[in-house]
Amino acid sequence: MPRSFLRDDDLTATEQVEIFDLADTFRAERFHQQPLAGPQSVAVIFDKPSTRTRVSFSVGIAELGGYPLVIDAQSSQMGRGEPIEDTARVLDRQVEAIVWRTFGQDRVEAMASAASVPVVNALTDLFHPCQVLADLQTVRAAKGRLAGLRLTYLGDGANNMAHSYLLGGAVAGMHVRVGSPAGYEPDPAILARARELATDSGGSAGHDTSAKAALEGADVVATDTWVSMGQEGQSDDRSSPFVPYTVDAEAMSYAAADAVVLHCLPAYRGKEIAAEVIDGPQSVVWDEAENRLHAQKALLTWLLAKARGV
């Protein structure tokens, strides 16, 4: 079975650095490698709406010399109940890799278990590992390193971004703190796994219900929308618990003076983040959005090399 990327800890610390180095090369030289020249195809499947993921994978696959076969899952036979494993066995005879943005983590795991080509998690309800690869690439460029830095995520600690920051940051040797209200804590098993990873990397992982305590001395401050896809009907009920976790000027005053700010977008100014912060001098959000392209090209290139024994 080929290597896939389904969650952030599918990479070791050494492998993570290899991908960051390659992503930096792609940022400097967009057509550095073309492992999909032919063009060979990559299936990019969407169960959920997308802007950045759709654009970055489509452009990235094309720049790698390939053809992005973009599939709306609801217009495919999967939308009518075809087993995931059957879809995998059809696709893997015609494409070089499968990228899927879906709901349950079990869905991408089922796809990977049946496919003979790499499968990439482009977002599930549990993890968003491609986003965090780009985020950490952005931080490394801004700070010159990752190990030893303190990264604080404020907002819904139970969402996919919080989980991926915990795992990806722990692999990189960072000190990751999630600040969220009671009842919105990270999954205990994921937090435990992050702490296990941090033992080996020299980092740490933790949760705090105090935004101020979580922010103290942070080198990186990250946030995300309070209402994830599929939760729109709960918008009013979900917003009020998170107000104390808004990333605004007061929040940033508790972080390090040279802290940088991340947001995976879309952003709602005046809610999870203030306009003066996301549009201010500490924001690296637009570099972060661009780095989705470079990090994902690096990831696909790396996975394809592993699959081909290069």
mmCIF file of C-alpha atoms in Angstrom:
data_model
loop_
_atom_site.group_PDB
_atom_site.id
_atom_site.type_symbol
_atom_site.label_atom_id
_atom_site.label_comp_id
_atom_site.label_asym_id
_atom_site.label_seq_id
_atom_site.Cartn_x
_atom_site.Cartn_y
_atom_site.Cartn_z
ATOM 1 C CA MET A 1 0.000 0.000 0.000
ATOM 2 C CA PRO A 2 1.457 3.419 -0.962
ATOM 3 C CA ARG A 3 2.040 6.212 1.527
ATOM 4 C CA SER A 4 -0.973 8.478 2.002
ATOM 5 C CA PHE A 5 -1.453 11.682 3.984
ATOM 6 C CA LEU A 6 -4.606 11.354 6.058
ATOM 7 C CA ARG A 7 -3.582 13.122 9.269
ATOM 8 C CA ASP A 8 -0.712 15.324 10.352
ATOM 9 C CA ASP A 9 1.192 12.628 12.217
ATOM 10 C CA ASP A 10 1.433 10.479 9.086
ATOM 11 C CA LEU A 11 4.736 12.335 8.609
ATOM 12 C CA THR A 12 7.773 12.032 10.835
ATOM 13 C CA ALA A 13 9.657 15.173 11.840
ATOM 14 C CA THR A 14 12.322 14.444 9.197
ATOM 15 C CA GLU A 15 9.714 13.869 6.480
ATOM 16 C CA GLN A 16 7.867 17.039 7.446
ATOM 17 C CA VAL A 17 11.082 19.049 6.982
ATOM 18 C CA GLU A 18 11.693 17.399 3.595
ATOM 19 C CA ILE A 19 8.294 18.615 2.435
ATOM 20 C CA PHE A 20 8.827 22.130 3.821
ATOM 21 C CA ASP A 21 12.189 22.357 2.044
ATOM 22 C CA LEU A 22 10.613 21.223 -1.218
ATOM 23 C CA ALA A 23 7.685 23.634 -0.727
ATOM 24 C CA ASP A 24 10.134 26.511 -0.326
ATOM 25 C CA THR A 25 11.809 25.454 -3.559
ATOM 26 C CA PHE A 26 8.474 25.402 -5.366
ATOM 27 C CA ARG A 27 7.674 28.854 -4.001
ATOM 28 C CA ALA A 28 10.919 30.167 -5.500
ATOM 29 C CA GLU A 29 10.660 28.158 -8.720
ATOM 30 C CA ARG A 30 7.073 27.240 -9.599
ATOM 31 C CA PHE A 31 8.012 24.578 -12.199
ATOM 32 C CA HIS A 32 10.903 23.044 -10.255
ATOM 33 C CA GLN A 33 9.623 19.489 -10.883
ATOM 34 C CA GLN A 34 6.849 18.031 -13.032
ATOM 35 C CA PRO A 35 6.227 14.492 -11.769
ATOM 36 C CA LEU A 36 2.800 14.436 -13.462
ATOM 37 C CA ALA A 37 4.078 15.327 -16.949
ATOM 38 C CA GLY A 38 2.109 13.560 -19.632
ATOM 39 C CA PRO A 39 -0.262 14.883 -18.439
ATOM 40 C CA GLN A 40 -1.113 12.315 -15.774
ATOM 41 C CA SER A 41 -4.263 12.866 -13.733
ATOM 42 C CA VAL A 42 -5.058 13.390 -10.058
ATOM 43 C CA ALA A 43 -8.650 13.000 -8.878
ATOM 44 C CA VAL A 44 -9.717 15.906 -6.645
ATOM 45 C CA ILE A 45 -13.062 15.084 -5.035
ATOM 46 C CA PHE A 46 -15.265 17.581 -3.186
ATOM 47 C CA ASP A 47 -18.046 16.697 -0.767
ATOM 48 C CA LYS A 48 -17.837 20.210 0.716
ATOM 49 C CA PRO A 49 -17.612 23.733 -0.764
ATOM 50 C CA SER A 50 -14.127 25.089 -1.331
ATOM 51 C CA THR A 51 -12.177 28.042 -2.664
ATOM 52 C CA ARG A 52 -8.544 27.722 -1.544
ATOM 53 C CA THR A 53 -8.405 23.920 -1.670
ATOM 54 C CA ARG A 54 -10.008 23.755 -5.115
ATOM 55 C CA VAL A 55 -7.812 26.504 -6.562
ATOM 56 C CA SER A 56 -4.529 25.401 -4.982
ATOM 57 C CA PHE A 57 -4.853 21.732 -5.893
ATOM 58 C CA SER A 58 -6.122 22.456 -9.409
ATOM 59 C CA VAL A 59 -3.372 24.980 -10.153
ATOM 60 C CA GLY A 60 -0.752 22.895 -8.360
ATOM 61 C CA ILE A 61 -1.515 19.676 -10.255
ATOM 62 C CA ALA A 62 -1.395 21.589 -13.543
ATOM 63 C CA GLU A 63 1.958 23.154 -12.606
ATOM 64 C CA LEU A 64 3.265 19.659 -11.805
ATOM 65 C CA GLY A 65 2.495 18.799 -15.432
ATOM 66 C CA GLY A 66 -0.737 16.960 -14.687
ATOM 67 C CA TYR A 67 -4.472 17.181 -15.189
ATOM 68 C CA PRO A 68 -6.705 17.943 -12.180
ATOM 69 C CA LEU A 69 -9.790 15.738 -12.515
ATOM 70 C CA VAL A 70 -12.152 17.737 -10.273
ATOM 71 C CA ILE A 71 -15.184 15.705 -9.182
ATOM 72 C CA ASP A 72 -18.278 16.958 -7.380
ATOM 73 C CA ALA A 73 -19.070 13.922 -5.241
ATOM 74 C CA GLN A 74 -22.803 14.588 -5.338
ATOM 75 C CA SER A 75 -22.774 14.326 -9.127
ATOM 76 C CA SER A 76 -20.831 11.057 -9.020
ATOM 77 C CA GLN A 77 -22.037 7.572 -8.156
ATOM 78 C CA MET A 78 -20.728 8.081 -4.614
ATOM 79 C CA GLY A 79 -23.556 10.560 -4.259
ATOM 80 C CA ARG A 80 -25.941 7.686 -4.960
ATOM 81 C CA GLY A 81 -24.348 5.375 -2.424
ATOM 82 C CA GLU A 82 -21.628 3.540 -4.342
ATOM 83 C CA PRO A 83 -19.178 2.074 -1.814
ATOM 84 C CA ILE A 84 -16.058 4.158 -1.271
ATOM 85 C CA GLU A 85 -13.898 1.106 -1.856
ATOM 86 C CA ASP A 86 -15.444 0.536 -5.301
ATOM 87 C CA THR A 87 -14.793 4.144 -6.269
ATOM 88 C CA ALA A 88 -11.182 3.774 -5.113
ATOM 89 C CA ARG A 89 -10.671 0.669 -7.258
ATOM 90 C CA VAL A 90 -12.033 2.463 -10.328
ATOM 91 C CA LEU A 91 -10.046 5.668 -9.821
ATOM 92 C CA ASP A 92 -6.688 4.120 -8.971
ATOM 93 C CA ARG A 93 -6.449 2.453 -12.409
ATOM 94 C CA GLN A 94 -6.723 5.839 -14.099
ATOM 95 C CA VAL A 95 -5.181 8.449 -11.790
ATOM 96 C CA GLU A 96 -1.862 8.862 -9.978
ATOM 97 C CA ALA A 97 -3.344 10.093 -6.685
ATOM 98 C CA ILE A 98 -6.674 10.854 -5.040
ATOM 99 C CA VAL A 99 -7.359 14.066 -3.085
ATOM 100 C CA TRP A 100 -10.610 14.193 -1.118
ATOM 101 C CA ARG A 101 -12.382 16.921 0.858
ATOM 102 C CA THR A 102 -15.107 15.168 2.801
ATOM 103 C CA PHE A 103 -16.855 14.711 6.141
ATOM 104 C CA GLY A 104 -15.909 11.734 8.312
ATOM 105 C CA GLN A 105 -12.267 10.763 8.742
ATOM 106 C CA ASP A 106 -13.368 7.167 8.243
ATOM 107 C CA ARG A 107 -14.192 8.023 4.624
ATOM 108 C CA VAL A 108 -10.658 8.992 3.581
ATOM 109 C CA GLU A 109 -9.313 6.053 5.571
ATOM 110 C CA ALA A 110 -11.622 3.705 3.656
ATOM 111 C CA MET A 111 -10.482 5.239 0.369
ATOM 112 C CA ALA A 112 -6.813 4.822 1.291
ATOM 113 C CA SER A 113 -7.314 1.233 2.444
ATOM 114 C CA ALA A 114 -8.660 0.237 -0.980
ATOM 115 C CA ALA A 115 -6.587 2.451 -3.298
ATOM 116 C CA SER A 116 -3.255 1.501 -4.845
ATOM 117 C CA VAL A 117 -2.288 5.185 -5.246
ATOM 118 C CA PRO A 118 -1.622 7.858 -2.586
ATOM 119 C CA VAL A 119 -4.701 9.418 -0.966
ATOM 120 C CA VAL A 120 -4.568 12.951 0.451
ATOM 121 C CA ASN A 121 -6.928 14.329 3.083
ATOM 122 C CA ALA A 122 -7.932 17.756 1.761
ATOM 123 C CA LEU A 123 -10.125 18.282 4.864
ATOM 124 C CA THR A 124 -12.310 16.142 7.080
ATOM 125 C CA ASP A 125 -14.342 16.998 10.148
ATOM 126 C CA LEU A 126 -11.446 15.750 12.297
ATOM 127 C CA PHE A 127 -8.313 17.080 10.563
ATOM 128 C CA HIS A 128 -7.103 19.655 8.014
ATOM 129 C CA PRO A 129 -3.502 18.524 7.500
ATOM 130 C CA CYS A 130 -2.798 20.200 4.146
ATOM 131 C CA GLN A 131 -3.737 23.556 5.651
ATOM 132 C CA VAL A 132 -1.405 23.058 8.586
ATOM 133 C CA LEU A 133 1.473 22.070 6.287
ATOM 134 C CA ALA A 134 1.033 25.441 4.575
ATOM 135 C CA ASP A 135 0.666 27.222 7.917
ATOM 136 C CA LEU A 136 3.865 25.755 9.313
ATOM 137 C CA GLN A 137 5.725 26.514 6.081
ATOM 138 C CA THR A 138 4.559 30.133 6.518
ATOM 139 C CA VAL A 139 5.706 30.297 10.139
ATOM 140 C CA ARG A 140 9.083 28.782 9.270
ATOM 141 C CA ALA A 141 9.608 31.441 6.603
ATOM 142 C CA ALA A 142 8.605 34.235 8.988
ATOM 143 C CA LYS A 143 10.519 33.002 12.036
ATOM 144 C CA GLY A 144 13.369 30.975 10.541
ATOM 145 C CA ARG A 145 12.450 27.869 12.544
ATOM 146 C CA LEU A 146 9.581 25.905 14.081
ATOM 147 C CA ALA A 147 11.080 23.919 16.960
ATOM 148 C CA GLY A 148 10.726 25.724 20.265
ATOM 149 C CA LEU A 149 8.185 28.274 19.045
ATOM 150 C CA ARG A 150 4.932 28.698 20.939
ATOM 151 C CA LEU A 151 1.794 28.445 18.781
ATOM 152 C CA THR A 152 -1.572 29.387 20.277
ATOM 153 C CA TYR A 153 -4.850 28.546 18.596
ATOM 154 C CA LEU A 154 -7.968 30.349 19.866
ATOM 155 C CA GLY A 155 -11.551 29.330 19.102
ATOM 156 C CA ASP A 156 -13.297 25.991 18.750
ATOM 157 C CA GLY A 157 -10.834 23.538 20.247
ATOM 158 C CA ALA A 158 -12.846 20.576 18.991
ATOM 159 C CA ASN A 159 -12.565 21.425 15.303
ATOM 160 C CA ASN A 160 -10.255 20.101 12.602
ATOM 161 C CA MET A 161 -7.839 23.044 12.702
ATOM 162 C CA ALA A 162 -7.230 22.711 16.439
ATOM 163 C CA HIS A 163 -6.589 18.985 16.029
ATOM 164 C CA SER A 164 -4.201 19.455 13.121
ATOM 165 C CA TYR A 165 -2.282 22.234 14.881
ATOM 166 C CA LEU A 166 -1.828 19.937 17.873
ATOM 167 C CA LEU A 167 -0.452 17.063 15.808
ATOM 168 C CA GLY A 168 1.467 18.991 13.144
ATOM 169 C CA GLY A 169 2.933 21.426 15.652
ATOM 170 C CA ALA A 170 3.962 18.614 17.993
ATOM 171 C CA VAL A 171 5.720 16.772 15.152
ATOM 172 C CA ALA A 172 7.647 19.996 14.449
ATOM 173 C CA GLY A 173 8.721 20.414 18.089
ATOM 174 C CA MET A 174 6.498 23.418 18.782
ATOM 175 C CA HIS A 175 4.698 24.270 22.027
ATOM 176 C CA VAL A 176 1.045 24.189 20.967
ATOM 177 C CA ARG A 177 -1.702 25.604 23.168
ATOM 178 C CA VAL A 178 -5.391 25.505 22.341
ATOM 179 C CA GLY A 179 -7.497 28.157 24.060
ATOM 180 C CA SER A 180 -11.213 27.361 23.967
ATOM 181 C CA PRO A 181 -14.270 27.430 26.231
ATOM 182 C CA ALA A 182 -15.343 24.460 28.323
ATOM 183 C CA GLY A 183 -17.328 22.068 26.204
ATOM 184 C CA TYR A 184 -15.230 22.834 23.116
ATOM 185 C CA GLU A 185 -12.019 21.062 24.091
ATOM 186 C CA PRO A 186 -9.867 19.069 21.681
ATOM 187 C CA ASP A 187 -10.587 15.369 21.312
ATOM 188 C CA PRO A 188 -8.818 13.779 24.334
ATOM 189 C CA ALA A 189 -7.250 11.040 22.189
ATOM 190 C CA ILE A 190 -5.801 13.609 19.781
ATOM 191 C CA LEU A 191 -4.447 15.754 22.619
ATOM 192 C CA ALA A 192 -2.864 12.644 24.145
ATOM 193 C CA ARG A 193 -1.309 11.732 20.807
ATOM 194 C CA ALA A 194 0.080 15.269 20.450
ATOM 195 C CA ARG A 195 1.650 15.019 23.893
ATOM 196 C CA GLU A 196 3.196 11.692 22.932
ATOM 197 C CA LEU A 197 4.675 13.217 19.777
ATOM 198 C CA ALA A 198 5.922 16.230 21.728
ATOM 199 C CA THR A 199 7.835 13.960 24.099
ATOM 200 C CA ASP A 200 9.991 12.890 21.165
ATOM 201 C CA SER A 201 10.241 16.291 19.461
ATOM 202 C CA GLY A 202 10.934 18.495 22.490
ATOM 203 C CA GLY A 203 7.663 20.373 22.119
ATOM 204 C CA SER A 204 4.498 20.321 24.188
ATOM 205 C CA ALA A 205 0.732 20.332 23.760
ATOM 206 C CA GLY A 206 -2.020 21.586 26.015
ATOM 207 C CA HIS A 207 -5.449 23.130 26.410
ATOM 208 C CA ASP A 208 -6.541 26.130 28.473
ATOM 209 C CA THR A 209 -9.960 27.673 28.992
ATOM 210 C CA SER A 210 -8.295 31.043 29.637
ATOM 211 C CA ALA A 211 -7.529 32.869 26.401
ATOM 212 C CA LYS A 212 -5.046 35.113 28.206
ATOM 213 C CA ALA A 213 -3.151 32.170 29.673
ATOM 214 C CA ALA A 214 -3.063 30.377 26.326
ATOM 215 C CA LEU A 215 -1.768 33.503 24.576
ATOM 216 C CA GLU A 216 0.977 34.442 26.984
ATOM 217 C CA GLY A 217 4.264 34.696 25.110
ATOM 218 C CA ALA A 218 2.886 33.166 21.904
ATOM 219 C CA ASP A 219 5.107 33.474 18.844
ATOM 220 C CA VAL A 220 2.222 32.475 16.574
ATOM 221 C CA VAL A 221 -1.475 33.205 17.076
ATOM 222 C CA ALA A 222 -3.979 31.281 14.975
ATOM 223 C CA THR A 223 -7.741 31.235 14.741
ATOM 224 C CA ASP A 224 -10.563 29.957 12.544
ATOM 225 C CA THR A 225 -14.229 30.668 11.987
ATOM 226 C CA TRP A 226 -16.408 29.791 14.960
ATOM 227 C CA VAL A 227 -18.971 28.119 12.701
ATOM 228 C CA SER A 228 -17.567 25.295 10.595
ATOM 229 C CA MET A 229 -19.185 23.948 7.439
ATOM 230 C CA GLY A 230 -22.359 22.089 8.281
ATOM 231 C CA GLN A 231 -22.920 24.137 11.462
ATOM 232 C CA GLU A 232 -24.411 27.234 9.831
ATOM 233 C CA GLY A 233 -27.787 26.639 11.422
ATOM 234 C CA GLN A 234 -26.149 26.895 14.863
ATOM 235 C CA SER A 235 -24.458 30.220 14.137
ATOM 236 C CA ASP A 236 -26.148 32.294 16.841
ATOM 237 C CA ASP A 237 -25.836 29.618 19.521
ATOM 238 C CA ARG A 238 -22.214 28.853 18.681
ATOM 239 C CA SER A 239 -20.913 32.409 18.515
ATOM 240 C CA SER A 240 -21.493 33.629 22.072
ATOM 241 C CA PRO A 241 -19.161 31.182 23.917
ATOM 242 C CA PHE A 242 -16.257 32.201 21.688
ATOM 243 C CA VAL A 243 -16.437 35.992 22.064
ATOM 244 C CA PRO A 244 -13.732 36.013 24.792
ATOM 245 C CA TYR A 245 -11.451 34.171 22.357
ATOM 246 C CA THR A 246 -11.548 36.836 19.639
ATOM 247 C CA VAL A 247 -8.142 37.648 18.184
ATOM 248 C CA ASP A 248 -8.125 41.421 18.535
ATOM 249 C CA ALA A 249 -5.623 44.042 19.677
ATOM 250 C CA GLU A 250 -6.144 43.163 23.349
ATOM 251 C CA ALA A 251 -5.558 39.471 22.666
ATOM 252 C CA MET A 252 -2.391 40.245 20.723
ATOM 253 C CA SER A 253 -1.076 42.307 23.632
ATOM 254 C CA TYR A 254 -0.631 39.064 25.610
ATOM 255 C CA ALA A 255 1.395 37.405 22.843
ATOM 256 C CA ALA A 256 5.018 38.134 22.010
ATOM 257 C CA ALA A 257 5.541 41.568 20.494
ATOM 258 C CA ASP A 258 6.728 40.029 17.225
ATOM 259 C CA ALA A 259 4.053 37.331 17.036
ATOM 260 C CA VAL A 260 2.605 36.486 13.632
ATOM 261 C CA VAL A 261 -1.075 35.810 12.970
ATOM 262 C CA LEU A 262 -2.615 32.938 10.994
ATOM 263 C CA HIS A 263 -6.165 32.368 9.758
ATOM 264 C CA CYS A 264 -7.043 29.529 7.366
ATOM 265 C CA LEU A 265 -9.897 31.563 5.808
ATOM 266 C CA PRO A 266 -12.653 32.418 5.132
ATOM 267 C CA ALA A 267 -12.451 35.066 7.847
ATOM 268 C CA TYR A 268 -15.295 36.991 9.460
ATOM 269 C CA ARG A 269 -13.890 40.305 10.574
ATOM 270 C CA GLY A 270 -15.386 41.529 13.816
ATOM 271 C CA LYS A 271 -16.078 37.979 14.985
ATOM 272 C CA GLU A 272 -13.189 35.521 15.443
ATOM 273 C CA ILE A 273 -10.636 38.118 14.312
ATOM 274 C CA ALA A 274 -10.543 41.910 14.224
ATOM 275 C CA ALA A 275 -9.955 43.698 10.922
ATOM 276 C CA GLU A 276 -7.037 45.590 12.468
ATOM 277 C CA VAL A 277 -5.313 42.259 13.150
ATOM 278 C CA ILE A 278 -5.954 40.271 9.963
ATOM 279 C CA ASP A 279 -5.177 43.326 7.830
ATOM 280 C CA GLY A 280 -2.392 44.554 10.092
ATOM 281 C CA PRO A 281 1.399 44.207 10.057
ATOM 282 C CA GLN A 282 1.520 40.995 12.107
ATOM 283 C CA SER A 283 -0.716 39.101 9.697
ATOM 284 C CA VAL A 284 0.870 36.502 7.397
ATOM 285 C CA VAL A 285 -2.534 35.272 6.250
ATOM 286 C CA TRP A 286 -2.041 35.983 2.555
ATOM 287 C CA ASP A 287 1.344 34.234 2.474
ATOM 288 C CA GLU A 288 -0.374 31.381 4.283
ATOM 289 C CA ALA A 289 -3.090 31.182 1.613
ATOM 290 C CA GLU A 290 -0.499 31.183 -1.195
ATOM 291 C CA ASN A 291 1.522 28.500 0.549
ATOM 292 C CA ARG A 292 -1.352 26.070 0.157
ATOM 293 C CA LEU A 293 -0.214 25.854 -3.473
ATOM 294 C CA HIS A 294 3.457 25.278 -2.712
ATOM 295 C CA ALA A 295 2.982 22.906 0.242
ATOM 296 C CA GLN A 296 0.508 20.733 -1.641
ATOM 297 C CA LYS A 297 2.730 20.551 -4.720
ATOM 298 C CA ALA A 298 5.575 19.467 -2.456
ATOM 299 C CA LEU A 299 3.378 16.903 -0.710
ATOM 300 C CA LEU A 300 2.153 15.380 -3.980
ATOM 301 C CA THR A 301 5.680 15.297 -5.413
ATOM 302 C CA TRP A 302 6.970 13.603 -2.256
ATOM 303 C CA LEU A 303 4.135 11.044 -2.131
ATOM 304 C CA LEU A 304 4.489 10.209 -5.817
ATOM 305 C CA ALA A 305 8.244 9.689 -5.399
ATOM 306 C CA LYS A 306 7.583 7.286 -2.517
ATOM 307 C CA ALA A 307 4.924 5.426 -4.527
ATOM 308 C CA ARG A 308 7.263 5.100 -7.518
ATOM 309 C CA GLY A 309 10.265 4.104 -5.447
ATOM 310 C CA VAL A 310 12.262 7.136 -6.558
#
